[in-house]
Coordinates of N, CA, C and O in Angstrom, one line a residue:
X1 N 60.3 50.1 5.5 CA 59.4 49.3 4.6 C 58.3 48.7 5.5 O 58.7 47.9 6.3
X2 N 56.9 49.0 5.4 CA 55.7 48.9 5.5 C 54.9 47.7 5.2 O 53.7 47.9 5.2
X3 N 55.3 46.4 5.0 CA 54.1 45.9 4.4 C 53.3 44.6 4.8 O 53.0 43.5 4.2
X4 N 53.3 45.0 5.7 CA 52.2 44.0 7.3 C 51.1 44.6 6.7 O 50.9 45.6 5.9
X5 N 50.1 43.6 7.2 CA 48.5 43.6 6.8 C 48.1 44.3 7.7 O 48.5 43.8 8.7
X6 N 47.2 45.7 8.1 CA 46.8 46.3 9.1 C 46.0 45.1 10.3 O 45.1 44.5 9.9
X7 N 46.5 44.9 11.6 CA 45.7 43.8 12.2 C 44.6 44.3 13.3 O 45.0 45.0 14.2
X8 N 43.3 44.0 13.0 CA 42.3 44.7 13.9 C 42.2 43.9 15.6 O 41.2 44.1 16.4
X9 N 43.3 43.2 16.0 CA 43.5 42.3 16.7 C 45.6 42.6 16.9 O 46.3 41.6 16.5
X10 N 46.1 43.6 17.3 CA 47.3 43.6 17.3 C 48.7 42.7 18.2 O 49.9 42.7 18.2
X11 N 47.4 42.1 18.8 CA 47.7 41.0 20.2 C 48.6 41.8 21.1 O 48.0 42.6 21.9
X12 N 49.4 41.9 21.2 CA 49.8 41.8 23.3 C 50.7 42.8 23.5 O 51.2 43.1 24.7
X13 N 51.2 43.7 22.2 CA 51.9 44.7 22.3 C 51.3 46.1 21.6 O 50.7 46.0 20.5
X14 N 51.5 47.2 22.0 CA 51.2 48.5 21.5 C 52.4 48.6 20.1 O 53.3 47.9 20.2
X15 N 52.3 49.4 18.9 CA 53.0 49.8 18.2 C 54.4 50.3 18.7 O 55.4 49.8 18.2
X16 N 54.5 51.1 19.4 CA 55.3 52.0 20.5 C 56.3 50.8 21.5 O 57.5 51.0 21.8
X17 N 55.4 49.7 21.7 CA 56.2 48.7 22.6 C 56.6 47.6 21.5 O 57.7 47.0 21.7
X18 N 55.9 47.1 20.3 CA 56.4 46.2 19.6 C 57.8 47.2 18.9 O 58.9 46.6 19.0
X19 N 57.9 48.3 18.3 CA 59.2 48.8 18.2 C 60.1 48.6 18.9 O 61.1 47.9 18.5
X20 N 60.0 49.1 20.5 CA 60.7 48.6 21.4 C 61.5 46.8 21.2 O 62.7 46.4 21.0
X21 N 60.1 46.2 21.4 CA 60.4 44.8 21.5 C 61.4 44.5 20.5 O 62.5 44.0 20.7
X22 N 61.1 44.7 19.3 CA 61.8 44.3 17.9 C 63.0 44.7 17.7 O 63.6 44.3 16.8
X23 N 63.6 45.8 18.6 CA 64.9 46.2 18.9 C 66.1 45.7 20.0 O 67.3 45.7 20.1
X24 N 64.8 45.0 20.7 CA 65.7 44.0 21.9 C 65.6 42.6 21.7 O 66.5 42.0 22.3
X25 N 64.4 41.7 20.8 CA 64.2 40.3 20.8 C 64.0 39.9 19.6 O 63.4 40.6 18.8
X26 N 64.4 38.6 19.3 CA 63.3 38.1 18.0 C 62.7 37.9 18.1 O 62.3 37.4 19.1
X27 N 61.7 38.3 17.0 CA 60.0 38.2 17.0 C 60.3 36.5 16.4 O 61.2 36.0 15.8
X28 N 58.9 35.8 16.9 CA 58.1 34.3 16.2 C 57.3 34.9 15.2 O 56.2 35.4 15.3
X29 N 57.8 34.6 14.0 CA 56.7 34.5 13.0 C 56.3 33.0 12.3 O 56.7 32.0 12.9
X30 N 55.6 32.9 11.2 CA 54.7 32.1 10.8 C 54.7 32.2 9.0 O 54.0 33.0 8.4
X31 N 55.3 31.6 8.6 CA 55.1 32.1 6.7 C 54.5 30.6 6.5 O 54.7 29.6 7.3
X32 N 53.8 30.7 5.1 CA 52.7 30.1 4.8 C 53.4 30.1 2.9 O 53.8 31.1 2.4
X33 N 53.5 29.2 2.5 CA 53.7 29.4 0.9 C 52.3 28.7 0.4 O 52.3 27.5 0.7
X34 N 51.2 29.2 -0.1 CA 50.0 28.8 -1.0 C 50.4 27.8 -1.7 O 51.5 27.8 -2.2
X35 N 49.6 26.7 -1.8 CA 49.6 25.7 -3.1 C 48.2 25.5 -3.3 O 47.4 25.5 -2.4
X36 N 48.0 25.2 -4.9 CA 47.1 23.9 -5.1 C 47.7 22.9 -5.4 O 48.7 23.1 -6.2
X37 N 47.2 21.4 -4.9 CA 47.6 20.3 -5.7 C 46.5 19.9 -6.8 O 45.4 20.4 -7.0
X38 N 47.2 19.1 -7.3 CA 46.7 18.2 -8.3 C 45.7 16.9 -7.4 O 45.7 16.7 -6.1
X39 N 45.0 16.4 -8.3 CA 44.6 14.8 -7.9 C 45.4 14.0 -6.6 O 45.1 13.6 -5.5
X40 N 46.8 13.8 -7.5 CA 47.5 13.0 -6.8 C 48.3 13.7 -5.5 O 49.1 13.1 -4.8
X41 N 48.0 14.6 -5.4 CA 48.5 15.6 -4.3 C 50.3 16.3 -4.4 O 50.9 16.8 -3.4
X42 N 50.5 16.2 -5.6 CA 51.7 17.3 -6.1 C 51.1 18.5 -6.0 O 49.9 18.8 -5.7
X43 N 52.1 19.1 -6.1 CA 52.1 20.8 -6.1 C 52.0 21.6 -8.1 O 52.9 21.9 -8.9
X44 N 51.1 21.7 -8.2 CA 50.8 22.3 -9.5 C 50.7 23.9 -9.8 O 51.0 24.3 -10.9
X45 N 50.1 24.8 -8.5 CA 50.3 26.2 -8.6 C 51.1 26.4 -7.3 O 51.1 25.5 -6.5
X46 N 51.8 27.4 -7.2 CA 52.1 28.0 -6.0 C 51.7 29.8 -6.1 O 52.1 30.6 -7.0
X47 N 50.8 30.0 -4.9 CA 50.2 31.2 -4.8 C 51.5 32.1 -4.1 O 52.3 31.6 -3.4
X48 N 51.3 33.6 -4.5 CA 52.5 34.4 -4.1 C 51.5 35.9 -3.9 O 50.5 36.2 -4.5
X49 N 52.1 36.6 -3.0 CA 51.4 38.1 -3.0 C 51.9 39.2 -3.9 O 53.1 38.9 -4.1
X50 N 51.7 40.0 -4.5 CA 52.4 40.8 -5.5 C 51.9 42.2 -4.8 O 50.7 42.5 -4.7
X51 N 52.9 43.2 -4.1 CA 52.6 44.7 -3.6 C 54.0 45.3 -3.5 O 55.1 44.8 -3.6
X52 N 53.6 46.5 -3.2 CA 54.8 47.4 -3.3 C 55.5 47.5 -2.1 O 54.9 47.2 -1.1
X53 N 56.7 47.9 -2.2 CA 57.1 47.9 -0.9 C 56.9 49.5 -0.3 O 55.9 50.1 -0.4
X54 N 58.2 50.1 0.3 CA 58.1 51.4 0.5 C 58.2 52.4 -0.4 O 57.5 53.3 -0.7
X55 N 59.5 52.0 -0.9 CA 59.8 52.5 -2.3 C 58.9 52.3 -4.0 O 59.4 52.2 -5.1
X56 N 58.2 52.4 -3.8 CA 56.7 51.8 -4.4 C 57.4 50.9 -5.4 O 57.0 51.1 -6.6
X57 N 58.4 49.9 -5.4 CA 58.9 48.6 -6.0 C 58.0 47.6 -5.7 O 57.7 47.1 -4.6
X58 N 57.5 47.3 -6.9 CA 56.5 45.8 -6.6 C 57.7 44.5 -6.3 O 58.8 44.2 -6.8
X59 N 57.2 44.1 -5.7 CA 57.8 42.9 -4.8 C 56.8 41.5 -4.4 O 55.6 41.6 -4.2
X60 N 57.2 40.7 -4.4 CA 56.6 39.3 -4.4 C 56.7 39.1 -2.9 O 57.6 39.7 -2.3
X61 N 55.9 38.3 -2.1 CA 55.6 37.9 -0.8 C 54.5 36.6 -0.6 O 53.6 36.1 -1.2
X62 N 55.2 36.2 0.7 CA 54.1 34.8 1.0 C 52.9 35.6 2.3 O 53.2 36.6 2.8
X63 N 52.2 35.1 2.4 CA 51.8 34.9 3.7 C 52.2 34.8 5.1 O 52.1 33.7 5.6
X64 N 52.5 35.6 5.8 CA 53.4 35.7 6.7 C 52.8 36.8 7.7 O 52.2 37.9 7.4
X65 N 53.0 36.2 9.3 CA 52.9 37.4 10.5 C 53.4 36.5 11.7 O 53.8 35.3 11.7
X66 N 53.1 37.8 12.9 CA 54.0 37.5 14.4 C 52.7 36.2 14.7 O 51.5 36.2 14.3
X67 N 53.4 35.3 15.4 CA 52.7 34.7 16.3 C 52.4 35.5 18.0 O 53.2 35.9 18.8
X68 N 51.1 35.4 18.1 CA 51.1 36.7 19.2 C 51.1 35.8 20.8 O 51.1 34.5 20.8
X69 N 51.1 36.2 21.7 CA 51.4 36.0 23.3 C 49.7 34.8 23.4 O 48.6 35.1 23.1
X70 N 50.2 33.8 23.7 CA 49.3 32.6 24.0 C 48.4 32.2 22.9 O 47.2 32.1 22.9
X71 N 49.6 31.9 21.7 CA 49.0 31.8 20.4 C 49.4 30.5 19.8 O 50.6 30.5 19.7
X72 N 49.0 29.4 19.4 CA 49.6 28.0 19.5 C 50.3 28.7 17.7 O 50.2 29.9 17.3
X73 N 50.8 27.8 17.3 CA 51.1 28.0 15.7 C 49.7 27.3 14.9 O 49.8 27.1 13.6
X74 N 49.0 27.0 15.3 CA 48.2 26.2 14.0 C 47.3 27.3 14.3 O 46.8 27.5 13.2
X75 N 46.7 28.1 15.0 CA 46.0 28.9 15.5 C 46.7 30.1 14.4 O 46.0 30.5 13.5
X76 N 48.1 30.7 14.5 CA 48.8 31.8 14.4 C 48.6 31.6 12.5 O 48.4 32.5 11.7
X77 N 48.8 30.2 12.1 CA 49.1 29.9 10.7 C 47.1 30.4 9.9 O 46.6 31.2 9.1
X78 N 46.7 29.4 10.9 CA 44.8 29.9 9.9 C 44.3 31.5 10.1 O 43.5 32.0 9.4
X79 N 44.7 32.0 11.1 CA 44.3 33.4 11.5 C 45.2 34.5 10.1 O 44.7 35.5 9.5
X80 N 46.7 33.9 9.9 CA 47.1 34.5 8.5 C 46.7 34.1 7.6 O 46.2 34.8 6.7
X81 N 46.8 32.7 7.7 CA 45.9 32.4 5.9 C 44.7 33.2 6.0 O 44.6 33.9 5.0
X82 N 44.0 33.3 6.6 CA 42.4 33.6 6.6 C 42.6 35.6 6.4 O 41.9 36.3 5.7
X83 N 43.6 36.2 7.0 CA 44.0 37.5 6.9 C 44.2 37.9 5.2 O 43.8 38.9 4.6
X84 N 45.1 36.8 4.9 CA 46.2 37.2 3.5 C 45.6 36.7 2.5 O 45.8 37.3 1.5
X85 N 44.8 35.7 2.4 CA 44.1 35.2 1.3 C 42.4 35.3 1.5 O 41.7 35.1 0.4
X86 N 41.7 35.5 2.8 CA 40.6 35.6 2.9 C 39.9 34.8 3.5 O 40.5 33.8 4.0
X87 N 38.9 35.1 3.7 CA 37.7 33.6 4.7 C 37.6 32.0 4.0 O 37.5 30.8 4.5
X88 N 37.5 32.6 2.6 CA 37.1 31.3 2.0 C 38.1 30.5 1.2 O 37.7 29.8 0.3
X89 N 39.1 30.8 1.5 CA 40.4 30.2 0.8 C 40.8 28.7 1.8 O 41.8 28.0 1.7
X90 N 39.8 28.5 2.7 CA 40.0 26.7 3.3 C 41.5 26.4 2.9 O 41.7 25.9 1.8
X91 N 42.4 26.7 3.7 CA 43.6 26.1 4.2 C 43.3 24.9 4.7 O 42.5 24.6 5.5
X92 N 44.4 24.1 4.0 CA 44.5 22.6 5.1 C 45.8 22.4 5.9 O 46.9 21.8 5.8
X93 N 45.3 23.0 6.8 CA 46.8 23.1 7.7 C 47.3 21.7 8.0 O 46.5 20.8 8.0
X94 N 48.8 21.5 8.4 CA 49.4 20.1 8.5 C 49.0 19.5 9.6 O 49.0 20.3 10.6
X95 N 48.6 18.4 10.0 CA 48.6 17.5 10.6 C 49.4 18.1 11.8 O 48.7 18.5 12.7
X96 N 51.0 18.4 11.8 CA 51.9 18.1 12.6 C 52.0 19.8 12.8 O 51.8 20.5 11.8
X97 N 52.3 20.3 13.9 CA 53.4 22.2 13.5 C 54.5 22.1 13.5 O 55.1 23.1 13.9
X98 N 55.4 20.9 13.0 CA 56.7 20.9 12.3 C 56.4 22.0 10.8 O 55.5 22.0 9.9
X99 N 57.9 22.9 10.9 CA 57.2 23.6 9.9 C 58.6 22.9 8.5 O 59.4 22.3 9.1
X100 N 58.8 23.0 7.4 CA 59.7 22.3 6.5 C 60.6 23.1 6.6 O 61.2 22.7 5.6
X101 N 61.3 24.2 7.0 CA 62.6 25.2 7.6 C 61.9 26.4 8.7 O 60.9 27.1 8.7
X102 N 63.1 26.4 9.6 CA 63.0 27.6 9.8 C 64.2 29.0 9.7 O 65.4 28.9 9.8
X103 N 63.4 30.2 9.3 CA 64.1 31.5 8.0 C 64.5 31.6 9.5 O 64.0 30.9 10.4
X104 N 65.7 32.7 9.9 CA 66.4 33.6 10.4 C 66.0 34.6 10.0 O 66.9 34.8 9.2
X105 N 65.5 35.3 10.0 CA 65.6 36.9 9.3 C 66.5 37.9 10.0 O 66.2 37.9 11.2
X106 N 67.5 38.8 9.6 CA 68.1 39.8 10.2 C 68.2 40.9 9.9 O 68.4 40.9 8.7
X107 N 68.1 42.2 10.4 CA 68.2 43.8 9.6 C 69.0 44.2 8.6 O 69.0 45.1 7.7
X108 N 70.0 43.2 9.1 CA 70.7 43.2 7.8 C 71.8 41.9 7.1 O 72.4 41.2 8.0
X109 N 72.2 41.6 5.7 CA 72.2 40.7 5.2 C 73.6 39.7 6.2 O 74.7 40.0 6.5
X110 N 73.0 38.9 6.4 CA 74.1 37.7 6.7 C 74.1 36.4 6.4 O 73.3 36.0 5.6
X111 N 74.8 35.6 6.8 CA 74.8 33.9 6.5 C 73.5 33.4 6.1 O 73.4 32.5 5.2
X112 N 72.6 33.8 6.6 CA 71.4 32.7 6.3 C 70.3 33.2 5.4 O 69.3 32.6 5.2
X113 N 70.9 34.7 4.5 CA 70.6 35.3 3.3 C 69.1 35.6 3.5 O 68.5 35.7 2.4
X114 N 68.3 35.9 4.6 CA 67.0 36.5 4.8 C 67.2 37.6 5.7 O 68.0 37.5 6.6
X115 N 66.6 38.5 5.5 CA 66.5 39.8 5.9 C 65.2 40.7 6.0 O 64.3 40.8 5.1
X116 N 65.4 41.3 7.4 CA 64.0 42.4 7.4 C 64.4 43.5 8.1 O 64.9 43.5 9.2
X117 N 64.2 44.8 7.2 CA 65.4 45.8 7.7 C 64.7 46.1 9.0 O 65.3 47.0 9.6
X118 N 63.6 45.7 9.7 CA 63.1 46.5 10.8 C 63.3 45.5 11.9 O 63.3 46.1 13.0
X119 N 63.6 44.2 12.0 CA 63.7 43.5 13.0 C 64.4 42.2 13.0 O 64.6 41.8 11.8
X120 N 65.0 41.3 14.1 CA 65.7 40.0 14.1 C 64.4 39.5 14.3 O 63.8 39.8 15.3
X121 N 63.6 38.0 12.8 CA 63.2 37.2 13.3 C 63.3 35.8 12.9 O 63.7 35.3 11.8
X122 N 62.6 35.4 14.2 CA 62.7 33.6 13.7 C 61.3 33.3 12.7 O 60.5 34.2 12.9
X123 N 61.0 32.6 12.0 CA 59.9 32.5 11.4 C 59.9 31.0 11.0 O 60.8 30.5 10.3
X124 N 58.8 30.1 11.6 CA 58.5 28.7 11.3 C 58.2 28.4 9.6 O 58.7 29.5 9.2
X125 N 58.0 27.9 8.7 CA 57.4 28.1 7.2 C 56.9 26.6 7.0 O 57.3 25.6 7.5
X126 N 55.9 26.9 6.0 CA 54.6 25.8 6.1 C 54.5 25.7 4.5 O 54.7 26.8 3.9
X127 N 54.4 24.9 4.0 CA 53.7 24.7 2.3 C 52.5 24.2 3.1 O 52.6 23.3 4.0
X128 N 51.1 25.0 2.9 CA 49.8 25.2 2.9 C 49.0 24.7 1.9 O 49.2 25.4 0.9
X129 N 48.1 23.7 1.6 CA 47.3 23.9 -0.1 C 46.0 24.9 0.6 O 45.6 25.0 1.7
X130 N 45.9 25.1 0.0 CA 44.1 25.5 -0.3 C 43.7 25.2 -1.2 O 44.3 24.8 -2.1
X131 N 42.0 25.3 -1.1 CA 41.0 24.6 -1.7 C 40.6 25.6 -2.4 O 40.9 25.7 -3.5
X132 N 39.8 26.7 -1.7 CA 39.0 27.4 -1.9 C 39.4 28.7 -2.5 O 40.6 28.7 -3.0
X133 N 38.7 29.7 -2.6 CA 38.6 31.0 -3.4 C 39.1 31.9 -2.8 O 38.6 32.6 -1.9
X134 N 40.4 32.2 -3.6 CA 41.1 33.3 -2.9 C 41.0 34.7 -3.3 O 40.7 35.1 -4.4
X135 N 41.4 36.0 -1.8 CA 41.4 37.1 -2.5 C 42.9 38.0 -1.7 O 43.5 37.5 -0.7
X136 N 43.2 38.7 -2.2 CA 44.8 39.0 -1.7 C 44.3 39.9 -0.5 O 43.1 39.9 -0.2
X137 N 45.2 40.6 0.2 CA 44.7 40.7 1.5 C 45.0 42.2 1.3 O 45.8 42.5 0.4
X138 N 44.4 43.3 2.3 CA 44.2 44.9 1.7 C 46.1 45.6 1.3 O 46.2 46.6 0.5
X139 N 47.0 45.1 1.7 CA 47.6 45.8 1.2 C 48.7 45.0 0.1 O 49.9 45.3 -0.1
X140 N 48.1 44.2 -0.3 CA 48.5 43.2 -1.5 C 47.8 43.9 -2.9 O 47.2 44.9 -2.6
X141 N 47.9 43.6 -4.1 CA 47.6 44.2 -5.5 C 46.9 43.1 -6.2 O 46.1 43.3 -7.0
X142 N 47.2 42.0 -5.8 CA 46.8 40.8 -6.3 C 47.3 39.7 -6.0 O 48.5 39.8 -5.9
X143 N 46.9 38.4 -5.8 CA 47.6 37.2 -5.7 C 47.8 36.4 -7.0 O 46.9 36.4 -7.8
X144 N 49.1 35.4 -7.5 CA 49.0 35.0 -8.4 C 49.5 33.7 -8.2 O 50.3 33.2 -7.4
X145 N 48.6 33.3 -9.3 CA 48.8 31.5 -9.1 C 49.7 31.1 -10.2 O 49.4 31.2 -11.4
X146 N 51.0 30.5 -9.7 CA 51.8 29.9 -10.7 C 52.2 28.8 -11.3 O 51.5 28.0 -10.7
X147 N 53.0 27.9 -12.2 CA 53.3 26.8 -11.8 C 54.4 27.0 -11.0 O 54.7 28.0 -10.4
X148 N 54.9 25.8 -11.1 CA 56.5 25.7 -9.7 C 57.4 26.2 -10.8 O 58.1 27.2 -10.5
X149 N 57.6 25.7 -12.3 CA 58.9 26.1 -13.1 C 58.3 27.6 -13.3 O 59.4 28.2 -13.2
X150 N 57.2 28.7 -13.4 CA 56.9 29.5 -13.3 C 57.7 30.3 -12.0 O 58.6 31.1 -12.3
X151 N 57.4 30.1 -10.6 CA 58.3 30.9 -10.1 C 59.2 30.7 -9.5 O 59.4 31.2 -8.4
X152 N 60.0 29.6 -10.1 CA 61.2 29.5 -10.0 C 62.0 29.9 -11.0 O 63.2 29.7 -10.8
X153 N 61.6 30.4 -12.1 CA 62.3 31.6 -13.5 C 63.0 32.1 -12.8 O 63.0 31.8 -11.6
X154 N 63.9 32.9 -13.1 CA 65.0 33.7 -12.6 C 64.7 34.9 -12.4 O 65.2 35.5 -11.5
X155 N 63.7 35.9 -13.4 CA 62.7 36.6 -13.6 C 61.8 36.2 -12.2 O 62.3 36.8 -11.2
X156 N 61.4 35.9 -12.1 CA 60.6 35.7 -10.6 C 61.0 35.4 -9.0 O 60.7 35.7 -7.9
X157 N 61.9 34.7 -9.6 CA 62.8 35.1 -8.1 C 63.4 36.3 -7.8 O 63.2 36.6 -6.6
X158 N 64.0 37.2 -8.3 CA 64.4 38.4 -8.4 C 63.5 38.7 -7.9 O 63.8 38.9 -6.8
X159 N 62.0 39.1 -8.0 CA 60.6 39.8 -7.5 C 60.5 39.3 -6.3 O 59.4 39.7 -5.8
X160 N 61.3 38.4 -5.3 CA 61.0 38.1 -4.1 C 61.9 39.1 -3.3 O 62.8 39.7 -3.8
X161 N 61.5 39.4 -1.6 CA 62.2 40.7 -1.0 C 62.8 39.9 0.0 O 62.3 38.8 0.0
X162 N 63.7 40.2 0.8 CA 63.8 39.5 2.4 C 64.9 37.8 1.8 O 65.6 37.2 2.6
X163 N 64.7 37.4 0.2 CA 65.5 36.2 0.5 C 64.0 35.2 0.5 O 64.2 34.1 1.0
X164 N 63.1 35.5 0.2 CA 62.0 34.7 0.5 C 61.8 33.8 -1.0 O 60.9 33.0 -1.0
X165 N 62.7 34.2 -2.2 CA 62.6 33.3 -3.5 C 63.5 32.1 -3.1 O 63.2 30.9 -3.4
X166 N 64.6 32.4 -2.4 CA 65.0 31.0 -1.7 C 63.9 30.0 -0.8 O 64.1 28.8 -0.8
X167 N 62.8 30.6 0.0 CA 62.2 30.3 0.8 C 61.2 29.5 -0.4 O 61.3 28.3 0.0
X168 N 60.4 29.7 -1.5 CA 59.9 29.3 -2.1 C 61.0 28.1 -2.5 O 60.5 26.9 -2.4
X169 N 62.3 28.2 -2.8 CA 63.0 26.8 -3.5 C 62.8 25.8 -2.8 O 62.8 24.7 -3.3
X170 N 62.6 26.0 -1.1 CA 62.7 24.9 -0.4 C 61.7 24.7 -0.1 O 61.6 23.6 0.3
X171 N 60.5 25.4 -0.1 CA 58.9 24.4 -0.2 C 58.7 23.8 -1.1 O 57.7 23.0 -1.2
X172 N 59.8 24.3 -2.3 CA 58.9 23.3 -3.8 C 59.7 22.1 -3.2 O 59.0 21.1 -3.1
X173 N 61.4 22.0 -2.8 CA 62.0 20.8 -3.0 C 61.3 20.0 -1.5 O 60.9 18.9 -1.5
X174 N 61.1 20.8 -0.5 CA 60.0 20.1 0.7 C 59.1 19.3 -0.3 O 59.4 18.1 -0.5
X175 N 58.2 19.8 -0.8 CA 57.0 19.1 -1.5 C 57.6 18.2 -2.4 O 56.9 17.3 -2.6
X176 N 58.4 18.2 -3.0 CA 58.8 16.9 -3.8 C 58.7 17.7 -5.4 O 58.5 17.1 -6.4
X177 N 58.9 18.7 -5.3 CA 58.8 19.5 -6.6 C 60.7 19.6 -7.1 O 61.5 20.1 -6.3
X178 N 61.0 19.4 -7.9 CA 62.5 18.9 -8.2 C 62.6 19.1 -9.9 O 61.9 18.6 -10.8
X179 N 63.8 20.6 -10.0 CA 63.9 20.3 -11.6 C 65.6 20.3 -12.1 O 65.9 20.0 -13.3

């Protein structure tokens, strides 16, 4: 399954050696869950990617890539927001690069219920707001903006791949979103 953003900037490894790599190490990644707030700074939509996977099953996704070789994370986090949602989607990145969990991901399913059949990684995770005007990123179908009781449906969780609809429960309960 395929569905990394083509990167015109692939940082520090060849295709050929990042295979390699991802068979001997964990990759660092970086996920990003979209919000807008409200006024008072709650979480009122939460933005999600909607694309197919390999098996051309539409599947739900955040924001997410490797942090590359001499890449700080606040650097690694705006270079995806700006990839997955676009130039003008003004992320307000956090203050701090404490991220609110970090996923395990493994090839295959174990204890910590995230999975990516191609590699072991660690991945930091960020509730992000944006401001600005988003557009889904080339191998995305659309982005959609939800409420929180919206994709936390059971219906919608189901549409997430990897374990990443858990990943959404704990940015909403991170953010103070509670039902």
């Amino acid at each position: 399954m395929n569905v990394r953003t083509p990167d015109p900037n692939p940082g520090w490894l060849s295709e050929e050696d990042l295979f390699e790599a991802r068979g001997r190490l964990p990759m660092v990644y970086v996920e990003a869950v979209p919000v807008r707030l409200d006024p008072l700074g709650y979480v009122n939509e939460v933005g999600t990617l909607l694309q197919a996977d390999s098996d051309g099953t539409m599947v739900r996704s955040l924001v997410s890539g490797r942090v590359i070789y001499r890449e700080t994370i606040r650097a690694a986090l705006l270079r995806h927001m700006e990839k997955d949602l676009g130039p003008l989607a003004f992320p307000q990145l956090p203050l701090s690069p404490v991220p609110f969990t970090v996923a395990e991901y493994f090839p295959a399913p174990s204890q910590t219920g995230f999975t990516d059949e191609r590699q072991h990684a660690v991945s930091l995770a960020y509730v992000i707001p944006v401001t600005g005007e988003c557009e889904p990123r080339q191998d995305a179908l659309e982005l959609t903006w939800m409420t929180p009781e919206e994709v936390l449906s059971p219906g919608v969780q189901l549409e997430f791949s990897g374990g990443r609809g858990g990943l959404i429960r704990q940015a909403l309960a991170f953010a103070g979103v509670g039902f």
